[in-house]
Coordinates of C-alpha atoms in Angstrom, one line a residue:
M1 CA -40.0 -68.7 -118.9
K2 CA -42.9 -71.4 -119.7
V3 CA -44.7 -71.9 -116.4
K4 CA -45.8 -75.5 -115.7
K5 CA -49.6 -76.2 -115.9
E6 CA -49.5 -80.1 -115.0
I7 CA -48.0 -82.4 -112.2
D8 CA -46.3 -84.9 -114.0
G9 CA -47.4 -88.6 -113.5
K10 CA -43.7 -89.5 -111.4
S11 CA -44.0 -86.5 -109.2
A12 CA -47.7 -87.7 -108.4
F13 CA -46.6 -91.0 -107.5
Y14 CA -43.5 -89.9 -105.3
L15 CA -46.1 -87.8 -102.8
Y16 CA -48.2 -90.9 -102.7
D17 CA -45.3 -93.4 -102.6
T18 CA -43.5 -91.4 -100.4
F19 CA -46.1 -89.1 -98.0
G20 CA -49.4 -91.5 -98.5
F21 CA -50.8 -88.7 -100.8
P22 CA -53.7 -90.3 -102.7
L23 CA -53.8 -89.4 -106.1
E24 CA -57.4 -88.0 -105.7
L25 CA -56.1 -85.4 -103.1
T26 CA -53.2 -84.7 -105.3
V27 CA -55.6 -83.7 -107.9
E28 CA -57.7 -81.8 -105.7
L29 CA -55.1 -79.6 -104.3
A30 CA -53.8 -79.2 -108.0
Q31 CA -57.1 -77.9 -109.2
E32 CA -57.1 -75.4 -106.7
E33 CA -53.8 -74.0 -108.1
N34 CA -55.5 -74.3 -111.8
L35 CA -52.7 -77.4 -112.3
T36 CA -53.6 -80.3 -113.6
V37 CA -52.2 -84.1 -113.0
D38 CA -50.9 -86.7 -115.6
E39 CA -52.9 -89.5 -113.9
E40 CA -51.6 -91.7 -116.9
G41 CA -48.4 -91.1 -116.0
F42 CA -49.3 -91.5 -112.2
A43 CA -50.6 -95.3 -113.2
A44 CA -47.4 -96.0 -115.4
A45 CA -45.1 -95.1 -112.4
M46 CA -47.2 -97.4 -110.1
E47 CA -47.1 -100.2 -112.6
E48 CA -43.1 -99.9 -112.7
Q49 CA -42.9 -99.9 -109.2
K50 CA -45.1 -102.8 -109.1
Q51 CA -43.1 -104.7 -111.4
K52 CA -39.9 -104.3 -109.4
A53 CA -41.9 -105.6 -106.3
R54 CA -42.7 -108.5 -108.3
E55 CA -38.9 -109.1 -109.6
G56 CA -37.6 -108.8 -106.1
Q57 CA -40.3 -110.3 -104.0
N58 CA -38.9 -112.5 -101.1
F59 CA -35.5 -111.5 -102.8
S60 CA -35.1 -115.1 -104.0
Q61 CA -31.8 -115.4 -106.2
K62 CA -33.2 -117.0 -109.8
I63 CA -30.2 -119.3 -109.8
T64 CA -30.3 -121.9 -112.4
T65 CA -28.0 -125.1 -111.6
A66 CA -27.1 -127.0 -114.6
A67 CA -30.2 -126.1 -116.3
G68 CA -32.0 -129.5 -117.2
V69 CA -28.8 -131.6 -116.5
F70 CA -30.4 -133.3 -113.5
D71 CA -33.8 -133.6 -115.4
G72 CA -33.3 -137.3 -116.3
M73 CA -32.2 -138.5 -113.1
D74 CA -33.8 -141.4 -111.1
D75 CA -36.6 -140.0 -109.0
K76 CA -35.3 -142.1 -106.1
I77 CA -32.4 -139.9 -105.6
T78 CA -33.2 -137.1 -103.4
S79 CA -31.3 -135.0 -100.5
E80 CA -31.9 -135.5 -97.0
F81 CA -31.8 -132.1 -95.2
V82 CA -30.5 -132.4 -91.6
G83 CA -29.0 -128.9 -91.2
Y84 CA -31.7 -127.7 -88.4
D85 CA -29.8 -129.6 -85.8
A86 CA -26.2 -130.1 -87.0
L87 CA -23.8 -128.2 -89.1
T88 CA -21.8 -131.5 -89.8
A89 CA -22.7 -134.6 -91.6
E90 CA -21.7 -138.0 -93.4
G91 CA -22.9 -138.7 -97.0
K92 CA -22.6 -139.8 -100.0
V93 CA -22.0 -138.3 -103.3
V94 CA -24.8 -139.2 -105.5
A95 CA -24.5 -137.1 -108.5
L96 CA -22.3 -134.4 -109.9
A97 CA -22.4 -132.0 -113.0
T98 CA -20.7 -129.1 -115.1
E99 CA -22.7 -126.4 -116.4
T100 CA -23.9 -128.6 -119.6
E101 CA -23.8 -132.2 -118.5
L102 CA -23.9 -135.1 -115.6
V103 CA -20.1 -136.2 -115.1
N104 CA -18.9 -139.1 -112.6
T105 CA -15.8 -137.1 -111.9
L106 CA -14.9 -133.6 -110.8
K107 CA -11.3 -132.7 -110.9
I108 CA -9.2 -130.1 -108.8
G109 CA -9.7 -126.7 -110.6
E110 CA -13.0 -127.6 -112.1
T111 CA -16.5 -126.3 -110.9
G112 CA -19.7 -127.9 -110.9
T113 CA -22.5 -128.8 -108.9
L114 CA -22.6 -131.8 -106.3
I115 CA -25.9 -133.7 -105.0
M116 CA -25.6 -135.7 -101.6
D117 CA -27.9 -138.2 -99.9
V118 CA -27.5 -136.3 -96.7
T119 CA -26.9 -132.7 -96.4
P120 CA -26.6 -129.9 -93.3
F121 CA -26.2 -127.0 -95.9
Y122 CA -29.4 -125.2 -96.2
A123 CA -30.2 -124.3 -100.0
T124 CA -31.5 -120.4 -101.0
M125 CA -35.0 -120.5 -100.0
G126 CA -37.9 -118.3 -98.5
G127 CA -35.4 -115.1 -98.5
Q128 CA -32.5 -117.2 -96.8
K129 CA -29.5 -117.3 -98.2
G130 CA -28.0 -120.9 -98.9
D131 CA -25.1 -122.1 -96.5
F132 CA -21.5 -122.4 -97.9
G133 CA -18.8 -124.5 -96.4
V134 CA -16.8 -127.6 -97.6
I135 CA -17.2 -131.1 -98.6
R136 CA -14.5 -133.6 -98.3
T137 CA -14.0 -137.1 -99.6
K138 CA -11.1 -139.7 -99.1
N139 CA -9.6 -138.2 -102.7
G140 CA -10.6 -134.5 -102.7
T141 CA -11.9 -131.5 -101.4
F142 CA -15.1 -129.5 -102.6
E143 CA -15.3 -126.2 -101.7
V144 CA -19.1 -124.9 -101.4
T145 CA -19.8 -121.4 -102.4
E146 CA -23.7 -121.7 -103.0
T147 CA -26.4 -124.1 -102.0
V148 CA -29.6 -124.1 -103.9
K149 CA -33.2 -125.9 -104.3
I150 CA -33.1 -128.3 -107.5
A151 CA -36.4 -130.0 -108.5
G152 CA -37.3 -133.3 -107.2
G153 CA -36.1 -132.9 -103.8
R154 CA -32.8 -132.4 -104.4
I155 CA -30.2 -129.8 -103.0
G156 CA -27.4 -128.9 -105.0
H157 CA -23.6 -128.0 -103.8
M158 CA -22.4 -125.4 -106.4
G159 CA -18.5 -124.6 -106.1
K160 CA -15.1 -125.9 -107.0
V161 CA -13.0 -128.8 -106.7
V162 CA -10.0 -127.2 -104.5
S163 CA -7.7 -130.5 -103.9
G164 CA -7.8 -134.0 -105.6
T165 CA -10.8 -135.3 -107.4
V166 CA -14.5 -135.8 -106.3
T167 CA -16.4 -138.8 -107.9
V168 CA -19.9 -139.9 -107.6
G169 CA -20.2 -142.8 -105.2
D170 CA -17.6 -141.1 -102.8
K171 CA -18.8 -140.7 -99.0
A172 CA -18.0 -137.5 -97.6
E173 CA -17.9 -135.3 -94.4
L174 CA -19.8 -132.1 -94.9
A175 CA -19.2 -129.1 -93.0
V176 CA -21.1 -125.7 -93.0
D177 CA -19.4 -122.7 -92.7
T178 CA -20.5 -122.3 -88.7
D179 CA -19.9 -118.5 -88.3
N180 CA -21.8 -117.3 -91.2
R181 CA -24.5 -119.9 -90.4
K182 CA -25.0 -118.5 -86.8
S183 CA -24.8 -115.0 -87.9
V184 CA -27.7 -116.0 -90.5
C185 CA -29.7 -117.5 -88.1
K186 CA -29.7 -114.3 -86.0
N187 CA -30.4 -112.4 -88.8
H188 CA -33.2 -114.6 -89.4
S189 CA -34.6 -114.6 -85.8
A190 CA -34.5 -111.0 -85.7
T191 CA -36.4 -110.4 -88.8
H192 CA -39.3 -112.2 -87.0
L193 CA -39.1 -110.1 -84.0
L194 CA -38.9 -107.3 -86.3
Q195 CA -42.0 -108.5 -88.2
K196 CA -44.3 -108.1 -84.8
A197 CA -42.6 -105.0 -83.8
L198 CA -43.9 -103.1 -86.6
Q199 CA -47.3 -104.4 -86.5
I200 CA -47.0 -103.0 -83.1
V201 CA -45.9 -99.9 -83.7
L202 CA -47.5 -99.3 -87.0
G203 CA -50.7 -101.2 -87.0
D204 CA -52.1 -104.7 -87.8
H205 CA -52.0 -103.8 -91.7
V206 CA -48.1 -104.7 -91.7
E207 CA -47.7 -107.9 -93.9
Q208 CA -44.2 -108.9 -95.1
Q209 CA -43.9 -108.6 -98.6
G210 CA -40.4 -110.2 -98.9
S211 CA -37.5 -110.7 -97.2
Y212 CA -33.5 -111.5 -97.4
Q213 CA -31.1 -112.7 -94.6
D214 CA -27.7 -113.5 -95.4
G215 CA -24.5 -113.5 -92.9
A216 CA -24.2 -109.9 -93.4
R217 CA -27.6 -108.2 -92.5
T218 CA -31.3 -108.6 -93.2
R219 CA -33.9 -106.5 -95.3
F220 CA -37.5 -107.0 -94.9
D221 CA -40.1 -105.3 -97.3
F222 CA -43.9 -104.8 -95.6
S223 CA -47.0 -103.1 -96.3
H224 CA -47.3 -99.7 -95.1
G225 CA -48.2 -96.5 -97.3
Q226 CA -46.2 -93.8 -95.9
A227 CA -42.4 -93.4 -94.7
M228 CA -41.9 -94.2 -91.1
T229 CA -40.8 -91.5 -88.8
A230 CA -37.5 -91.3 -86.4
E231 CA -39.6 -91.9 -83.6
E232 CA -41.3 -95.0 -84.8
I233 CA -38.1 -96.5 -86.2
A234 CA -36.3 -95.9 -82.8
K235 CA -39.6 -97.6 -80.8
V236 CA -39.5 -100.7 -83.5
E237 CA -35.7 -101.2 -82.9
A238 CA -36.2 -100.6 -78.8
L239 CA -39.0 -103.4 -78.9
V240 CA -36.7 -106.0 -81.0
N241 CA -33.6 -105.3 -78.7
E242 CA -36.1 -105.4 -75.6
K243 CA -37.3 -108.9 -76.9
I244 CA -33.4 -109.9 -77.6
A245 CA -32.5 -109.3 -74.1
E246 CA -35.5 -111.2 -72.5
D247 CA -34.0 -114.1 -73.9
I248 CA -36.9 -116.2 -75.4
A249 CA -36.5 -119.5 -76.1
V250 CA -37.2 -119.8 -79.7
V251 CA -39.5 -122.9 -80.2
T252 CA -40.4 -125.1 -83.8
D253 CA -43.2 -127.4 -83.6
I254 CA -44.2 -129.4 -86.6
M255 CA -47.8 -129.6 -87.7
S256 CA -50.4 -129.6 -90.2
I257 CA -51.2 -126.6 -92.2
E258 CA -54.7 -126.5 -90.8
D259 CA -53.3 -126.6 -87.1
A260 CA -50.7 -124.0 -88.0
K261 CA -53.9 -121.5 -88.8
K262 CA -55.7 -122.4 -85.8
S263 CA -52.7 -121.6 -83.7
G264 CA -52.7 -117.8 -85.0
A265 CA -49.0 -118.7 -86.9
M266 CA -48.5 -115.9 -89.4
A267 CA -48.1 -117.2 -93.2
L268 CA -47.3 -115.3 -96.3
F269 CA -50.3 -114.8 -98.7
G270 CA -49.8 -116.7 -101.7
E271 CA -47.2 -118.9 -100.6
K272 CA -47.6 -122.7 -101.5
Y273 CA -47.3 -125.0 -98.4
G274 CA -47.0 -128.3 -98.0
D275 CA -49.6 -130.5 -95.4
T276 CA -47.1 -130.3 -92.6
V277 CA -45.0 -127.0 -91.7
R278 CA -42.5 -125.5 -89.1
V279 CA -44.3 -123.3 -87.0
V280 CA -41.2 -121.2 -85.2
S281 CA -42.5 -119.3 -81.9
M282 CA -40.8 -116.7 -80.0
G283 CA -42.6 -116.8 -76.7
D284 CA -46.1 -115.1 -77.0
F285 CA -44.5 -112.8 -79.1
S286 CA -44.2 -113.9 -82.6
K287 CA -45.3 -117.1 -84.4
E288 CA -45.0 -117.7 -88.1
L289 CA -44.7 -120.6 -90.4
C290 CA -41.0 -120.9 -91.6
G291 CA -38.8 -123.5 -93.1
G292 CA -35.7 -121.3 -92.2
T293 CA -32.6 -121.5 -89.5
H294 CA -32.8 -119.8 -86.3
V295 CA -31.1 -119.3 -82.9
K296 CA -32.1 -121.3 -79.7
H297 CA -32.6 -118.0 -77.6
T298 CA -33.2 -114.6 -78.7
G299 CA -30.3 -113.7 -76.4
E300 CA -28.1 -115.2 -78.8
I301 CA -29.1 -112.3 -81.9
G302 CA -27.4 -110.0 -79.3
Y303 CA -28.2 -106.7 -80.8
F304 CA -30.4 -105.4 -83.3
K305 CA -29.8 -102.3 -85.4
I306 CA -31.7 -100.7 -88.1
L307 CA -29.6 -99.1 -90.8
S308 CA -32.2 -97.9 -93.1
E309 CA -36.0 -97.5 -93.9
S310 CA -37.0 -96.9 -97.7
G311 CA -39.9 -97.2 -100.2
V312 CA -39.1 -99.8 -102.7
A313 CA -42.8 -100.0 -104.3
A314 CA -46.5 -98.7 -104.1
G315 CA -47.4 -99.1 -100.3
V316 CA -44.2 -101.1 -99.7
R317 CA -41.6 -99.8 -97.2
R318 CA -37.8 -101.7 -96.8
I319 CA -35.8 -102.1 -93.8
E320 CA -32.3 -103.0 -94.0
A321 CA -31.0 -104.0 -90.6
L322 CA -28.0 -105.8 -88.7
T323 CA -27.4 -107.8 -85.7
G324 CA -24.8 -109.3 -83.4
A325 CA -21.0 -108.8 -84.0
N326 CA -22.2 -106.8 -87.5
V327 CA -23.8 -104.2 -84.7
M328 CA -20.8 -103.5 -82.8
A329 CA -18.4 -103.5 -86.1
Y330 CA -21.1 -100.6 -87.4
Y331 CA -20.4 -98.5 -84.1
Q332 CA -16.7 -98.9 -84.1
A333 CA -16.6 -97.9 -87.6
M334 CA -19.0 -95.0 -86.8
E335 CA -16.7 -94.3 -83.6
E336 CA -13.5 -94.3 -85.7
N337 CA -14.9 -91.9 -88.4
F338 CA -16.0 -89.7 -85.3
N339 CA -12.5 -89.4 -83.8
K340 CA -11.4 -88.6 -87.3
A341 CA -13.9 -85.9 -88.0
A342 CA -12.7 -84.6 -84.5
A343 CA -9.2 -84.4 -85.3
A344 CA -9.5 -82.8 -88.7
A345 CA -11.6 -80.5 -86.4
K346 CA -8.6 -80.1 -83.9
A347 CA -11.4 -81.0 -81.1
A348 CA -11.4 -83.3 -78.4
P349 CA -14.8 -85.8 -79.6
A350 CA -17.0 -84.7 -76.5
A351 CA -16.5 -80.8 -77.8
L352 CA -16.6 -81.7 -81.4
T353 CA -20.7 -80.4 -81.8
E354 CA -19.6 -77.0 -79.9
K355 CA -16.5 -76.7 -82.3
I356 CA -18.5 -77.3 -85.2
Q357 CA -21.3 -74.8 -84.5
H358 CA -17.7 -72.6 -83.8
M359 CA -16.7 -73.0 -87.0
Q360 CA -20.0 -72.6 -88.6
A361 CA -20.5 -69.1 -86.9
E362 CA -17.1 -68.3 -88.2
L363 CA -17.5 -69.4 -91.8
K364 CA -20.8 -67.5 -92.0
A365 CA -19.1 -64.2 -90.7
L366 CA -16.0 -64.9 -93.1
N367 CA -18.4 -65.5 -96.2
A368 CA -20.2 -62.4 -95.5
E369 CA -17.3 -60.4 -95.2
N370 CA -16.1 -61.9 -98.6
E371 CA -19.4 -61.3 -100.0
S372 CA -19.1 -57.4 -98.9
L373 CA -15.3 -57.3 -100.4
K374 CA -16.2 -58.5 -103.5
A375 CA -19.0 -56.1 -104.0
K376 CA -16.7 -53.4 -103.1
M377 CA -14.2 -54.7 -105.5
A378 CA -17.2 -54.8 -108.1
Q379 CA -18.3 -51.5 -107.5
S380 CA -14.6 -50.3 -107.9
A381 CA -14.1 -51.9 -111.1
L382 CA -17.1 -50.5 -112.3
G383 CA -16.1 -47.0 -111.3
N384 CA -18.5 -44.3 -112.6
V385 CA -20.6 -45.9 -115.0
M386 CA -23.7 -43.6 -115.1
D387 CA -22.2 -41.4 -118.0
Q388 CA -22.4 -45.0 -120.0
A389 CA -26.3 -45.0 -120.1
V390 CA -28.0 -44.1 -123.1
E391 CA -31.5 -43.5 -124.2
V392 CA -33.4 -45.8 -126.5
K393 CA -36.7 -44.5 -127.1
G394 CA -36.8 -42.3 -124.5
T395 CA -35.9 -45.5 -121.7
K396 CA -32.7 -45.3 -120.2
L397 CA -30.7 -48.1 -120.8
L398 CA -27.4 -49.1 -119.0
A399 CA -25.5 -51.8 -120.5
T400 CA -21.9 -52.8 -119.3
S401 CA -19.5 -55.2 -117.9
V402 CA -17.6 -56.1 -115.0
D403 CA -14.7 -58.9 -114.5
G404 CA -14.6 -61.7 -111.8
V405 CA -18.3 -60.9 -110.3
D406 CA -20.8 -64.1 -109.5
M407 CA -24.5 -63.9 -110.3
N408 CA -25.0 -62.7 -106.4
G409 CA -22.4 -60.1 -106.9
L410 CA -24.3 -59.0 -110.4
R411 CA -27.7 -58.7 -108.5
D412 CA -26.4 -56.5 -105.7
L413 CA -24.5 -54.4 -108.3
G414 CA -27.8 -54.1 -110.9
D415 CA -30.0 -53.2 -107.8
Q416 CA -27.6 -50.2 -106.9
L417 CA -27.2 -49.3 -110.5
K418 CA -30.9 -49.5 -110.9
D419 CA -31.5 -46.9 -108.0
K420 CA -29.2 -44.6 -109.7
L421 CA -30.7 -44.8 -112.8
G422 CA -34.1 -43.8 -111.5
E423 CA -36.2 -45.5 -114.4
G424 CA -34.9 -47.8 -116.7
V425 CA -32.9 -50.9 -117.8
V426 CA -29.6 -52.6 -116.5
V427 CA -27.7 -55.3 -118.5
L428 CA -24.6 -56.5 -116.4
L429 CA -22.1 -59.0 -118.0
S430 CA -19.1 -60.4 -116.2
A431 CA -16.2 -63.0 -117.2
Q432 CA -15.6 -65.3 -114.1
D433 CA -13.4 -68.7 -114.3
G434 CA -14.1 -68.9 -118.4
K435 CA -17.6 -68.4 -118.2
V436 CA -20.1 -65.5 -118.3
N437 CA -22.9 -64.6 -115.8
M438 CA -25.3 -62.0 -117.1
I439 CA -28.2 -60.1 -115.6
A440 CA -31.1 -57.8 -116.7
M441 CA -33.4 -55.3 -114.5
A442 CA -36.0 -53.4 -115.9
T443 CA -38.1 -50.8 -113.5
D444 CA -41.9 -50.7 -113.4
G445 CA -41.7 -47.9 -115.9
A446 CA -39.7 -49.2 -118.4
V447 CA -41.7 -52.5 -118.4
K448 CA -44.9 -50.3 -118.7
A449 CA -43.1 -48.9 -121.8
G450 CA -42.9 -52.3 -123.0
A451 CA -39.0 -53.3 -121.9
H452 CA -38.9 -57.3 -120.7
A453 CA -35.9 -58.4 -118.8
G454 CA -36.2 -61.6 -119.7
N455 CA -36.8 -61.5 -123.4
L456 CA -34.0 -58.9 -123.3
I457 CA -31.7 -61.8 -122.1
K458 CA -32.6 -64.4 -124.5
G459 CA -31.9 -61.7 -127.1
I460 CA -28.4 -61.6 -126.4
A461 CA -27.6 -64.8 -124.7
A462 CA -26.6 -66.7 -127.9
L463 CA -23.6 -63.9 -128.5
V464 CA -21.6 -65.2 -125.3
G465 CA -22.6 -69.1 -126.1
G466 CA -25.5 -69.4 -123.5
G467 CA -29.4 -69.1 -122.7
G468 CA -31.4 -68.2 -119.8
G469 CA -34.4 -66.0 -118.9
G470 CA -37.1 -64.9 -116.3
R471 CA -39.4 -62.1 -116.0
P472 CA -40.4 -58.6 -117.2
N473 CA -38.3 -57.2 -114.3
M474 CA -35.7 -59.5 -114.1
A475 CA -33.7 -62.1 -115.6
Q476 CA -30.2 -63.8 -115.7
A477 CA -28.4 -66.5 -117.9
G478 CA -24.9 -67.9 -118.1
G479 CA -22.9 -68.3 -121.2
K480 CA -19.5 -70.1 -122.3
N481 CA -18.0 -67.2 -124.6
P482 CA -16.7 -64.4 -122.7
A483 CA -15.0 -63.1 -125.8
G484 CA -18.6 -62.4 -127.0
I485 CA -19.3 -60.0 -124.2
P486 CA -18.9 -56.8 -126.1
A487 CA -21.0 -58.0 -129.1
A488 CA -23.7 -58.6 -126.5
I489 CA -23.3 -55.4 -124.7
A490 CA -23.9 -54.0 -128.1
E491 CA -26.8 -55.7 -128.9
A492 CA -28.7 -54.8 -126.1
S493 CA -29.6 -51.7 -127.1
K494 CA -31.1 -53.0 -130.4
V495 CA -33.1 -55.7 -128.4
L496 CA -34.6 -53.3 -126.1
E497 CA -35.2 -50.9 -129.0
G498 CA -37.4 -53.7 -130.9
Q499 CA -39.2 -54.2 -127.3
L500 CA -40.5 -50.4 -127.0
A501 CA -43.4 -49.0 -128.5

């Protein structure tokens, strides 16, 4: 068996990404064990992760809405967003498009993009998923499935006409899906609390590297060099829930970017901001530049539950979490599974842990009894095989077969037969479930004489359709052709003869 002399780059990067091991430390520790590290492979793995982070930064969906179709529109045609304070509004259809061209009318069943002069629909931006809902005109209904930003200060409502027709110039009533928007707001506001909680628990080095919020959950990427401990995760979760329980007022101020920076508001490094920005504050706990929508008080979030914490790039971790009713749904599902597990174990839910411990102890005892019975059966099946031992150039060889014994059983039998043999080589093969298990063992005296169990196994494994190897004194292999067992046993003496001086 070839011994590895190098730690591959991906393994070195895993140590860095998951446990915070610097490459230099890995190299130093490897040298102590006479190993090298594939530093070029490490660099390649790091670049691969950086590329993934760049592609997924802010989780913004790279949506192209009828690419180029709206480019020729009058610059005066823009969309006024009123969704910070309202979920319904009245507006006028100012443009319609299919995937390929501007149109005047969309009919029932047709999909397209609709631009309004006024809209309460938030467009996907800054990590927050766009709204969906309904736009109704006098003659038709348009179901909005996605809302996106379009160049020129316009907001595109993507979807399908579900009744009648929608025509440019139509007046319309717009209604955002209220339940979804509320859920998104809860997740977005909770993310602000989460970022500050991470900085308190882990340190000021924590910075946002990307985020995504929709009605189901929130994802938050942040700079941190190692996996969080269970204790750290619990502290962060508890701190966020503490601030939710305090029912802090969520206040939004519009100010210049200079004043925002002076106020201490957190901003995303490298993000482009206009002359005026929205600063979202949650008491003295959190203050961030943010153009998204939020709850009015943190108490509206209800609950916060971290589902997972994982690494997504070099020095970047990700938290996925739930809020509000989604947390209750999560625990209800957990409770349902817990009750099912208790029923399957035939135990009261409160006694499930004790019952599982009892079952594990019982299973361990049964497995031990089973292994003992299998060993006795194997010995019985072998019978008195010592008379099958032959001498090969002065070294004893016992090569034989037994049916239905797994690898563990073969090793036990091999140890027993080797003790009986005194000095020499033992080779055992067994057909089990259409496959072949095989082991070879050599005593110290046999090894000194030239015997090598690993090479012996290699020399006969092909006859049973397999391969394997091991150390001079112990080796094992598997095969797929039980019909070749007699030939392999016969070949063992020839291979051993070639090894001995």
